[in-house]
Coordinates of C-alpha atoms in Angstrom, one line a residue:
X1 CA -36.0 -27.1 21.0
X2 CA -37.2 -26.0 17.7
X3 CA -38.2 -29.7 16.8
X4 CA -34.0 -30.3 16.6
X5 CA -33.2 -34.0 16.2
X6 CA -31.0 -36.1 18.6
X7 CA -28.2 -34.8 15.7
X8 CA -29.2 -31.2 16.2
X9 CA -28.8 -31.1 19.6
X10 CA -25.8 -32.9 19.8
X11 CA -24.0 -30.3 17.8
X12 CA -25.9 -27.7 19.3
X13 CA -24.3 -28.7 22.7
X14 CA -21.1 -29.4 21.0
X15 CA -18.2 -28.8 23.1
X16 CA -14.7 -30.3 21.1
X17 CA -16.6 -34.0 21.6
X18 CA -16.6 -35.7 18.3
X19 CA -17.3 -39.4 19.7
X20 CA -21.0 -38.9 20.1
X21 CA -21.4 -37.3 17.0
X22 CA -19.3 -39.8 15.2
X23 CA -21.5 -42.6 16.8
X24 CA -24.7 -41.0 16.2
X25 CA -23.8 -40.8 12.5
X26 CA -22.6 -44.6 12.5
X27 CA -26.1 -45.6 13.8
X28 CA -28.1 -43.9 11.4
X29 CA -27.2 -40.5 9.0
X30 CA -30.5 -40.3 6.9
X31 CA -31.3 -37.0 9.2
X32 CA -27.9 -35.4 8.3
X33 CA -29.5 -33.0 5.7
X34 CA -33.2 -32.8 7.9
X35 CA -34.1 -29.3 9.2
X36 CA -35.4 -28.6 12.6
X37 CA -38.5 -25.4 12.3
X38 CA -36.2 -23.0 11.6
X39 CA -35.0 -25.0 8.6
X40 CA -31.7 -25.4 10.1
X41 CA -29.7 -28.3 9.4
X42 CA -26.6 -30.0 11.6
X43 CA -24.6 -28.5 9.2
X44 CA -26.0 -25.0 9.9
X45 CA -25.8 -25.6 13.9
X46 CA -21.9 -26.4 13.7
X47 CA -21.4 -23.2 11.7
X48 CA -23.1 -21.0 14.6
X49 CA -21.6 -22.9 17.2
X50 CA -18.9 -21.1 18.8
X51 CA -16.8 -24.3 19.4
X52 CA -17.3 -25.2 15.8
X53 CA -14.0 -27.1 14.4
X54 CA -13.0 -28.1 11.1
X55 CA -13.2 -31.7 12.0
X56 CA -16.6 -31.2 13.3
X57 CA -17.0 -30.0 9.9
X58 CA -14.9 -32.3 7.7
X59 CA -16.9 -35.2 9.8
X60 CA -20.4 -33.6 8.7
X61 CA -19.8 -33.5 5.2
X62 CA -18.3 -36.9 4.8
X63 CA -21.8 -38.4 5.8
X64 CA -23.2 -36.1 3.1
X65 CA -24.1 -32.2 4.4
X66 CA -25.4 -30.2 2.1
X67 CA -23.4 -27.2 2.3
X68 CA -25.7 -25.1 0.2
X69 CA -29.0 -26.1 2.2
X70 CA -30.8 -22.7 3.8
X71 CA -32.7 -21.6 6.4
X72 CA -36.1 -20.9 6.4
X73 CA -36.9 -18.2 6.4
X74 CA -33.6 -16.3 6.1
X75 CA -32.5 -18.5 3.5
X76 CA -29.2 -18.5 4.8
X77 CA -26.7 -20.7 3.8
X78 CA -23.7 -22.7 6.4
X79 CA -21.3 -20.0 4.8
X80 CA -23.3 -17.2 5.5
X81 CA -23.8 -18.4 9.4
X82 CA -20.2 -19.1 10.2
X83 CA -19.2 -15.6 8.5
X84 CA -22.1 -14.1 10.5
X85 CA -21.0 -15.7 13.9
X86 CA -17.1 -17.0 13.9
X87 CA -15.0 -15.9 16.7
X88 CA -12.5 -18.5 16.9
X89 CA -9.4 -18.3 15.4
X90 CA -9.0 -22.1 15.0
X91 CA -11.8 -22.0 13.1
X92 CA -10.1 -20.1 10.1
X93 CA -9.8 -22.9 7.4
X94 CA -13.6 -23.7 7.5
X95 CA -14.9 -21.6 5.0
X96 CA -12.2 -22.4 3.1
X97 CA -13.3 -26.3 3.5
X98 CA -16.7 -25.5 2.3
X99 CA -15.9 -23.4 -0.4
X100 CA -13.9 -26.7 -1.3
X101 CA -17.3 -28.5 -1.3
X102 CA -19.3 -26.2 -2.8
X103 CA -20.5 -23.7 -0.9
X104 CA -21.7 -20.8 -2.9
X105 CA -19.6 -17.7 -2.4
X106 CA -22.1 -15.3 -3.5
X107 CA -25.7 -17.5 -2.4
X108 CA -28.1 -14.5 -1.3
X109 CA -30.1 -15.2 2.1
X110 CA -33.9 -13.0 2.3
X111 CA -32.0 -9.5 2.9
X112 CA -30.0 -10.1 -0.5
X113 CA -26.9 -10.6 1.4
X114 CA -23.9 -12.8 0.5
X115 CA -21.7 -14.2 3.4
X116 CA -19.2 -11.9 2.5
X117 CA -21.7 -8.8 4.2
X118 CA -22.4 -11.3 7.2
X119 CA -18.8 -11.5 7.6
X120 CA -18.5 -7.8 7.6
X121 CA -21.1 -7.3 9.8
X122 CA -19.5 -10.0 12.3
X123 CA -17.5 -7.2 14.5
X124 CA -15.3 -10.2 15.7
X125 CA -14.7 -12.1 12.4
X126 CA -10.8 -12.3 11.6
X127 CA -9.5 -10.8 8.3
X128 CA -8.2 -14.4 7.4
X129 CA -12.1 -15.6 6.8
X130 CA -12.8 -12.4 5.1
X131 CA -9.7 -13.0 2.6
X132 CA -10.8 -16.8 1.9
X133 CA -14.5 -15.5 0.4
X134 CA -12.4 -12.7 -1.3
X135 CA -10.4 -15.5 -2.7
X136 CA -13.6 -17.7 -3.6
X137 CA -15.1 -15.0 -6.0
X138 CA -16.9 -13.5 -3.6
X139 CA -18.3 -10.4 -4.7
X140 CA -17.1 -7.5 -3.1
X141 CA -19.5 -5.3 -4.8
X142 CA -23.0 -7.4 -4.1
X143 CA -25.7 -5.5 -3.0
X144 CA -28.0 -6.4 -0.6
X145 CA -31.7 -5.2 -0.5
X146 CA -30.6 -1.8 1.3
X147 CA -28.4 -1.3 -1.7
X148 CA -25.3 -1.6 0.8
X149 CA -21.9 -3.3 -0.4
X150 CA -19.7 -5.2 2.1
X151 CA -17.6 -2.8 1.4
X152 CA -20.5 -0.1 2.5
X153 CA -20.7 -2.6 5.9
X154 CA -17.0 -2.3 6.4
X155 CA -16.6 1.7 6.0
X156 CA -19.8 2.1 8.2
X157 CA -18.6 -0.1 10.8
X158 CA -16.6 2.6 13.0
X159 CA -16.2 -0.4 15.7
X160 CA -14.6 -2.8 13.4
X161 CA -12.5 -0.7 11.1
X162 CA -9.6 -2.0 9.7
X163 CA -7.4 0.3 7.8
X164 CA -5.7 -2.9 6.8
X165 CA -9.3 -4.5 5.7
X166 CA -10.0 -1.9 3.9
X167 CA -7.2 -1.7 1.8
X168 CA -7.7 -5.8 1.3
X169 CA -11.4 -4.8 -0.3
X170 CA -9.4 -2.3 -2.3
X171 CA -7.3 -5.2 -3.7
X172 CA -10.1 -7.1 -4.9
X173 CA -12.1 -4.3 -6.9
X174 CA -14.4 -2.7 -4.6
X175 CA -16.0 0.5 -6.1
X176 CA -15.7 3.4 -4.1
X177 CA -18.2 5.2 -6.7
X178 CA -20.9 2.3 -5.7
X179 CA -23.3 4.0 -3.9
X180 CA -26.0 2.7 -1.4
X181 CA -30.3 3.0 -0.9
X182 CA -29.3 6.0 1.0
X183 CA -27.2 7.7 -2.2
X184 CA -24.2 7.0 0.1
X185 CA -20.7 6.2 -1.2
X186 CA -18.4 4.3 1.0
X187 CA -16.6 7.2 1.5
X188 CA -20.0 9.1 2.9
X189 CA -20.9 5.8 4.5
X190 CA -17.4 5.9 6.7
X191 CA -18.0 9.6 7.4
X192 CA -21.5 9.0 8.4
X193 CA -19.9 6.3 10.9
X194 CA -17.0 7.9 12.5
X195 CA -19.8 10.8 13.0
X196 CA -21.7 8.6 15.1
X197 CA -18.9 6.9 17.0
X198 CA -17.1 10.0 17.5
X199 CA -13.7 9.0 16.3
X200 CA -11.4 11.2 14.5
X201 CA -11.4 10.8 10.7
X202 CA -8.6 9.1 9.0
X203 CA -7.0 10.7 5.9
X204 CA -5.8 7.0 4.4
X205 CA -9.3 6.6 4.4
X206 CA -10.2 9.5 2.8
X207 CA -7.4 9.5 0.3
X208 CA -8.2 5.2 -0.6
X209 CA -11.8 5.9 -0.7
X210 CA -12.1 9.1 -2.9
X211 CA -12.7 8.4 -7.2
X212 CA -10.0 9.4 -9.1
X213 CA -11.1 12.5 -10.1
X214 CA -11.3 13.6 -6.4
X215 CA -8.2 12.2 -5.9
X216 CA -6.4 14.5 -8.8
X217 CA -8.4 17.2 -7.4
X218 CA -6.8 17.4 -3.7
X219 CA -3.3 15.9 -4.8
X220 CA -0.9 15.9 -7.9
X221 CA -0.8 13.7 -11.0
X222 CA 2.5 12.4 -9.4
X223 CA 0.7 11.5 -6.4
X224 CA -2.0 9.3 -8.1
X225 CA 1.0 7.3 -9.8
X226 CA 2.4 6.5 -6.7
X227 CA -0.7 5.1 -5.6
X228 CA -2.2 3.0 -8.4
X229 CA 0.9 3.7 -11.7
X230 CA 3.9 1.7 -12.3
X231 CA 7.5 2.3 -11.7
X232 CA 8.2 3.4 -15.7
X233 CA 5.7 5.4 -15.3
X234 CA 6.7 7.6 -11.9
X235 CA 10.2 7.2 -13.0
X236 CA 9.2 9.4 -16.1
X237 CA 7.2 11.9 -14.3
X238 CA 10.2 12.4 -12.0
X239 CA 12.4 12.8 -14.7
X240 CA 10.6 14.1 -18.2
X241 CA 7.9 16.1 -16.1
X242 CA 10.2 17.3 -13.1
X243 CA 7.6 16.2 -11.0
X244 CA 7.9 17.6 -7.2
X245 CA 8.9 14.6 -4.6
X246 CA 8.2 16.4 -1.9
X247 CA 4.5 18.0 -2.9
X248 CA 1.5 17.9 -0.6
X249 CA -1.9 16.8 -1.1
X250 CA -4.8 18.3 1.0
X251 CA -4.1 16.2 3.8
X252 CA -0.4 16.7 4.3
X253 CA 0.6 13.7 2.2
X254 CA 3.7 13.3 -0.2
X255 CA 3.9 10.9 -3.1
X256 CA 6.2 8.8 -1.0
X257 CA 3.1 8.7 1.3
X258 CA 0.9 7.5 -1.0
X259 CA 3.2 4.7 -2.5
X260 CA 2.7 3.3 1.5
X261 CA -0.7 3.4 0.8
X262 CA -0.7 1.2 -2.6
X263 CA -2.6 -2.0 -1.6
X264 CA -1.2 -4.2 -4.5
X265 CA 2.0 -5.3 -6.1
X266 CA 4.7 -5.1 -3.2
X267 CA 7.2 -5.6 -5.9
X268 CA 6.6 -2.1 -8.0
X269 CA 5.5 -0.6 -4.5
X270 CA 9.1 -0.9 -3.4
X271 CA 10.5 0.3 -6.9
X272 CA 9.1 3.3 -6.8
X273 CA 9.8 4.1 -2.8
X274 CA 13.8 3.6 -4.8
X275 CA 13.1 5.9 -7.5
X276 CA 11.4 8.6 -5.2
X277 CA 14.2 8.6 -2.7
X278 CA 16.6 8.8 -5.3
X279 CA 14.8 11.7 -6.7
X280 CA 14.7 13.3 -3.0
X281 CA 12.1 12.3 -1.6
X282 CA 11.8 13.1 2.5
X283 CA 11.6 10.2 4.9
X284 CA 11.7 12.6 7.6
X285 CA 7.9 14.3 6.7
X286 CA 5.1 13.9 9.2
X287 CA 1.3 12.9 8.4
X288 CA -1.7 12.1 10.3
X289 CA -3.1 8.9 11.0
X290 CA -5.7 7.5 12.7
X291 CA -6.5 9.4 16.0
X292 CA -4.8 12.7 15.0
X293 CA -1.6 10.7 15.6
X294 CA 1.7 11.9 13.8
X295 CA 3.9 9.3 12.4
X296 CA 7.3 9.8 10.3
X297 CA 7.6 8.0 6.8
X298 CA 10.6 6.2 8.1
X299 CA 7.8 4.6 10.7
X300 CA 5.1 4.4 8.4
X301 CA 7.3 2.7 5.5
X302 CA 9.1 0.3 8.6
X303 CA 5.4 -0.5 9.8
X304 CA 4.0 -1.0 6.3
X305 CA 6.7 -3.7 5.5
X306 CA 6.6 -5.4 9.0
X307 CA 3.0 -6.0 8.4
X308 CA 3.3 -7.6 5.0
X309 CA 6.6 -9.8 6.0
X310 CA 5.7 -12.0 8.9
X311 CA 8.0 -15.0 8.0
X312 CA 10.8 -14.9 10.0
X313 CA 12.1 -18.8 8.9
X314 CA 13.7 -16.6 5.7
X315 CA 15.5 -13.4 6.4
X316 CA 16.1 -12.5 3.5
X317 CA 13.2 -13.4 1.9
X318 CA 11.7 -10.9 4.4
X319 CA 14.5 -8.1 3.4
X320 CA 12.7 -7.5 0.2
X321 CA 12.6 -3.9 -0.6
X322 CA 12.9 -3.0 2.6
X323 CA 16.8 -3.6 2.4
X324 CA 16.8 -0.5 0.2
X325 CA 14.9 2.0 2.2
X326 CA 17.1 1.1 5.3
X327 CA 20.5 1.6 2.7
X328 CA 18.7 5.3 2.2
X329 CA 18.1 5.9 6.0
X330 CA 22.5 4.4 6.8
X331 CA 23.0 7.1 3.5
X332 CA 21.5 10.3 4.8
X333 CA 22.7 9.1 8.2
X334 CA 26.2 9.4 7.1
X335 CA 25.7 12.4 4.4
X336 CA 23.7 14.4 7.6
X337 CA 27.1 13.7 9.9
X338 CA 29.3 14.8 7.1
X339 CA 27.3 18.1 6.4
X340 CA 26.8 18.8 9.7
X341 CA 30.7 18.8 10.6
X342 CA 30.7 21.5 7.9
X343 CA 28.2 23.8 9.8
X344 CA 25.0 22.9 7.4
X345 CA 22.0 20.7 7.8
X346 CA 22.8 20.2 11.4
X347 CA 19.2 20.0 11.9
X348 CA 18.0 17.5 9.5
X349 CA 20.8 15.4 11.4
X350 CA 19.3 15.7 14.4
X351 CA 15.6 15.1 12.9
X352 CA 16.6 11.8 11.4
X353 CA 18.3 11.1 15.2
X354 CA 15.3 11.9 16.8
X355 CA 13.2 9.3 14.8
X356 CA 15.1 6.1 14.5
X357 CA 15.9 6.5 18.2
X358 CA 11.7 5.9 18.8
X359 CA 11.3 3.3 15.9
X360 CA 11.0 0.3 17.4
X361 CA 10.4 -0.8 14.0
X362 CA 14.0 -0.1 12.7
X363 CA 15.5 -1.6 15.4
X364 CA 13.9 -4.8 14.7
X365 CA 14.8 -4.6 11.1
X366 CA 18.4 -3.8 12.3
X367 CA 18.7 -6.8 14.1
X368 CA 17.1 -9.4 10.9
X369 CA 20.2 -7.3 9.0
X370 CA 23.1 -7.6 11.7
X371 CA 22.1 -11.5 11.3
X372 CA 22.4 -11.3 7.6
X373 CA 25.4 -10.6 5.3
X374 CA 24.9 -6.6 6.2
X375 CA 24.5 -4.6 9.1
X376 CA 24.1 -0.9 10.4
X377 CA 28.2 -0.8 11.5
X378 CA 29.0 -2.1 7.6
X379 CA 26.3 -0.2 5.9
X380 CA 27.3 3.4 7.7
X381 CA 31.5 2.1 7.0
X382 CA 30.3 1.7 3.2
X383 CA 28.6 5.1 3.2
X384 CA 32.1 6.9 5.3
X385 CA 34.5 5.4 2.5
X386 CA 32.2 6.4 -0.7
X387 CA 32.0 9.8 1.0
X388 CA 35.2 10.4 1.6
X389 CA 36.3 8.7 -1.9
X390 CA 34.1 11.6 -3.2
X391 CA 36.0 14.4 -2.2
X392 CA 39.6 12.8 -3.3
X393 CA 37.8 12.4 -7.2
X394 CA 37.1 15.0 -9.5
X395 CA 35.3 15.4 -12.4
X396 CA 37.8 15.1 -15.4
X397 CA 40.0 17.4 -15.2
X398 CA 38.1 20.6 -13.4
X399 CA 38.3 21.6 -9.7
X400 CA 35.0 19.8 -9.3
X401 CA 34.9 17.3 -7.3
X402 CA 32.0 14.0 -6.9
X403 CA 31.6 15.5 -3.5
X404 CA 30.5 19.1 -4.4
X405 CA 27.9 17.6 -6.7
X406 CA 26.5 15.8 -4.1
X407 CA 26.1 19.0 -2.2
X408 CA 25.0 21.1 -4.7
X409 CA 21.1 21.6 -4.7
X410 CA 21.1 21.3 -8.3
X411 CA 23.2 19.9 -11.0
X412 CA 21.8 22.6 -13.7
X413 CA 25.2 24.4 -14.1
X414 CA 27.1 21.1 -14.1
X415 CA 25.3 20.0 -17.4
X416 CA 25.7 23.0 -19.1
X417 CA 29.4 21.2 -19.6
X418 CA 29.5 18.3 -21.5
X419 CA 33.1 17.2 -20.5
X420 CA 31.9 17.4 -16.5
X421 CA 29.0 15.0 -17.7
X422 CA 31.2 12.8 -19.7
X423 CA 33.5 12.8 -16.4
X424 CA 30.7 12.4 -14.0
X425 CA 29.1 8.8 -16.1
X426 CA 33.0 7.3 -16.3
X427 CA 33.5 7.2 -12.6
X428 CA 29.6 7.0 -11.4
X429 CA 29.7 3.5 -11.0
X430 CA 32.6 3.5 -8.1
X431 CA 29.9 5.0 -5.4
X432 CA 27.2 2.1 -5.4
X433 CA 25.9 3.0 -2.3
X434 CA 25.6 7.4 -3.5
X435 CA 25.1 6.4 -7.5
X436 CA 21.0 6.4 -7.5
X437 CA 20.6 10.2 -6.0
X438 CA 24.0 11.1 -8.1
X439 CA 22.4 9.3 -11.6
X440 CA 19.0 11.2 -10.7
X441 CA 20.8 14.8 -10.1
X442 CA 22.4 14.9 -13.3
X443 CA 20.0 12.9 -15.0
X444 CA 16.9 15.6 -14.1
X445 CA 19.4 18.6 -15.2
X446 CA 20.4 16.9 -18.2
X447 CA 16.4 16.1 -19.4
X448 CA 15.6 19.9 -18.4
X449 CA 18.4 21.5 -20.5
X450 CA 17.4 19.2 -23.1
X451 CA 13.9 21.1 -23.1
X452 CA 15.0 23.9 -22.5
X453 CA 17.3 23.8 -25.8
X454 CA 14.6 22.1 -27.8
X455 CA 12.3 25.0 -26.7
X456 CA 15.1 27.8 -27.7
X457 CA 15.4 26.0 -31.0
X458 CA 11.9 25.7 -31.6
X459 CA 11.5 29.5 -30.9
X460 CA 14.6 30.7 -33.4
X461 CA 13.0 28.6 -36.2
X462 CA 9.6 30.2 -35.5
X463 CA 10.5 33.8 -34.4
X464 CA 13.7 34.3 -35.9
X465 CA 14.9 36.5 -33.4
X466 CA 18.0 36.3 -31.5
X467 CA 21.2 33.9 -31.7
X468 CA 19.9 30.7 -30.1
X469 CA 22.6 31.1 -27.9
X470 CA 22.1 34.4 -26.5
X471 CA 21.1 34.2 -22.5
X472 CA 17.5 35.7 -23.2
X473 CA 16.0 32.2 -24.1
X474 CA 17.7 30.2 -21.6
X475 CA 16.8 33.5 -18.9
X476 CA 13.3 33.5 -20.2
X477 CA 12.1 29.8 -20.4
X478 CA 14.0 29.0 -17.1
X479 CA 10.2 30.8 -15.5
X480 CA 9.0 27.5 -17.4
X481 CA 8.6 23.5 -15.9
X482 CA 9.2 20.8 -17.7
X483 CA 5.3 20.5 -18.7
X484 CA 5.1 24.5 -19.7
X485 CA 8.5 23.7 -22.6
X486 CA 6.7 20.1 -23.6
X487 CA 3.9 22.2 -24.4
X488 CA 5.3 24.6 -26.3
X489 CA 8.1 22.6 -28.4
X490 CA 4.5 21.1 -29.5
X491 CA 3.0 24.4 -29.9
X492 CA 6.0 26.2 -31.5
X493 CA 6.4 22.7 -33.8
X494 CA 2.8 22.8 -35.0
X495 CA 4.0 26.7 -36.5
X496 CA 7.3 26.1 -38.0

């Protein structure tokens, strides 16, 4: 067949039987590099084969495979064949051994592609094989003839999308401007896909896959932070800007929703979930997924760490971040019971109910913590004593108490008192489990009377009209947010 050598056809018929190959290649391995008339050599012939094994491999190029030798007239290198045709999951450390000896990541066969599009293209390739070219420098914005990226491949590809994949091409710099011999985008390449498999569209996908200026366009600045900023930097929209936690994009999606979408750094990921829960944000909110399917952010921030924490051997390891957002979930748990036995917010009691009774996802993260140092019984005892320890404490010497601050929706007429504040940052620290959404309450009120004060100022000096102190400023530039009195302390500066 296709003037194969005894060598070729061995392999071709290989079937986990390395003794006649191994005694073939005692005898004589002068033919090891030789191509049959396709050009194919026995190292291309283990890479299509789907019993290929990475001893069959490592045996090959020990008698001196050339793992860079191509087809003719494909020109297609090993790499590119086993991307184009793996199926086996035991076979997931060969590309990684000949990347080790050589193999060109980015070789281009006759089309122009790299093995990094026949990987794509391979409906039944695993995600591990597509991550070991991603981590050999292959590039993820290569075009081939067509003009098409992998990641082009990937997005048209309705019957092998991979939400996950995608947001692994993400991590490694693909450009969703890029566009293909058909002017296509990804994004227009993954509509033009779903179109013709008929599935329902995704918003991730539409939200990962739009530029930045789109993605400004159909959300908020505070938004975009959450998806590709830094912690200092959300933290200071939250705080300077008054930035709402709990806006929508076009799609339904809050900035909580699009920190679960970040596809790098789990570290600042779970910094900011902190700060935005702190700050209010709702864990409770629906958004569509895939399918038209509605999912809670307590299930999409549960499934989001159990598929980036598979290591079991170390719990605690595996608690990172996560640890937190279940410390919120036992804190509004509690603070929900609490209210509700005062006749309010019965129902957002029996929303959050409703969903950790269907999380399967919580329950197993429940269990990791009732084997660790915490569990739900101590984390909701915790939350009952600070409570309660909140009502028995007031603030200095007023009729205020830790525990009305906690209800109150706002903690603007709280500042307006500098002895409550002093009294409120004396005794903060003795509720650790309550002090992040008590420290961001006052700590939003404080930064907005601050402008507010700076922009009454700024418009005595300029206007010289009215005491500073007279209600009409404070009355007036309350209509204002935080951006509107930035702007025009700089405005009003600029004239004095």
């Amino acid at each position: 067949m296709d003037n194969d050598t005894p060598l070729h056809s061995a392999i071709r018929n290989f079937k986990d039987d390395l003794d006649h190959i191994k005694i073939l290649l005692e005898d004589d391995d002068s033919d090891i590099n030789v191509g049959n008339s396709k050009g194919e050599t026995a190292l291309h012939l283990a890479g299509q084969n789907k019993r290929c094994s990475e001893e069959l491999i490592k045996l090959l190029l020990a008698h001196g495979a050339d793992v860079n030798a191509t087809t003719s007239p494909d020109g297609n290198s090993v790499l590119h064949l086993f991307a184009g045709s793996c199926i086996n999951l035991d076979t997931n450390e060969v590309a990684t051994i000949l990347l080790k000896h050589g193999s060109d990541a980015n070789a281009r066969n006759s089309k122009g592609e790299i093995p990094l599009h026949m990987a794509v293209k391979n409906e039944e390739c695993s995600e591990i094989v597509i991550k070991q070219l991603l981590e050999y420098s292959s590039d993820v914005n290569a075009s081939d003839l067509k003009g098409d990226t992998p990641f082009h491949l990937a997005m048209a590809n309705y019957k092998c999308y991979d939400y996950v994949m995608i947001r692994l091409f993400l991590t490694y710099g693909a450009d969703v401007s890029k566009r293909n011999g058909m002017d296509e985008t990804p994004l227009q390449a993954y509509y033009n896909g779903k179109t013709e498999g008929s599935c329902p569209v995704d918003p991730r996908l539409q939200i990962l896959l739009q530029t930045r200026e789109e993605q400004l366009e159909n959300s908020s600045e505070l938004h975009i932070a959450c998806l590709y900023g830094k912690p200092d930097q959300v933290q200071d929209m939250l705080l300077q800007l008054g930035a709402d936690v709990n806006s929508l994009d076009k799609y339904g999606y809050s900035p909580l929703a699009y920190t679960f979408l970040r596809f790098h750094d789990d570290y600042d990921r779970w910094h900011i979930v902190q700060s935005l829960l702190h700050y209010g944000a709702n864990i409770c909110h629906q958004i569509t997924l895939e399918n038209d399917s509605k999912r809670s952010l307590i299930e999409v921030g549960m499934a989001s760490y159990s598929y980036r924490n598979r290591d079991e051997s170390e719990p605690q390891k595996m608690l990172f971040g996560i640890i937190d957002y279940i410390e919120h979930i036992a804190k509004l748990l509690k603070l929900y019971e609490e209210q509700a036995e005062l006749g309010i917010n019965s129902e957002a009691l029996q929303n959050l109910q409703g969903i950790l009774a269907k999380n399967r996802f919580y329950v197993i993260l429940m269990t990791i913590l009732n084997d660790s140092r915490l569990s739900k019984e101590s984390l909701l005892s915790k939350c009952s004593k600070e409570l309660e320890a909140m009502r028995e404490t007031r603030l200095g010497e007023s009729r205020q108490t830790f525990w009305d601050l906690m209800l109150a929706k706002t903690a603007e007429s709280y500042v307006k008192n500098k002895k409550l504040v002093e009294a409120f940052y004396a005794k903060h620290d003795i509720f650790p489990m309550y002090k992040g959404i008590l420290d961001a309450k006052i700590d939003k009120a404080l930064e907005r009377q601050r402008l507010i004060d700076n922009a009454t100022t700024s418009f005595f000096n300029v206007l010289n009209f009215a005491d500073p102190s007279d209600e009409f400023y404070e009355r007036t530039l309350s209509y204002c947010s935080n951006k509107d009195l930035m702007n025009l302390i700089d405005g009003l500066k600029e004239r004095e």
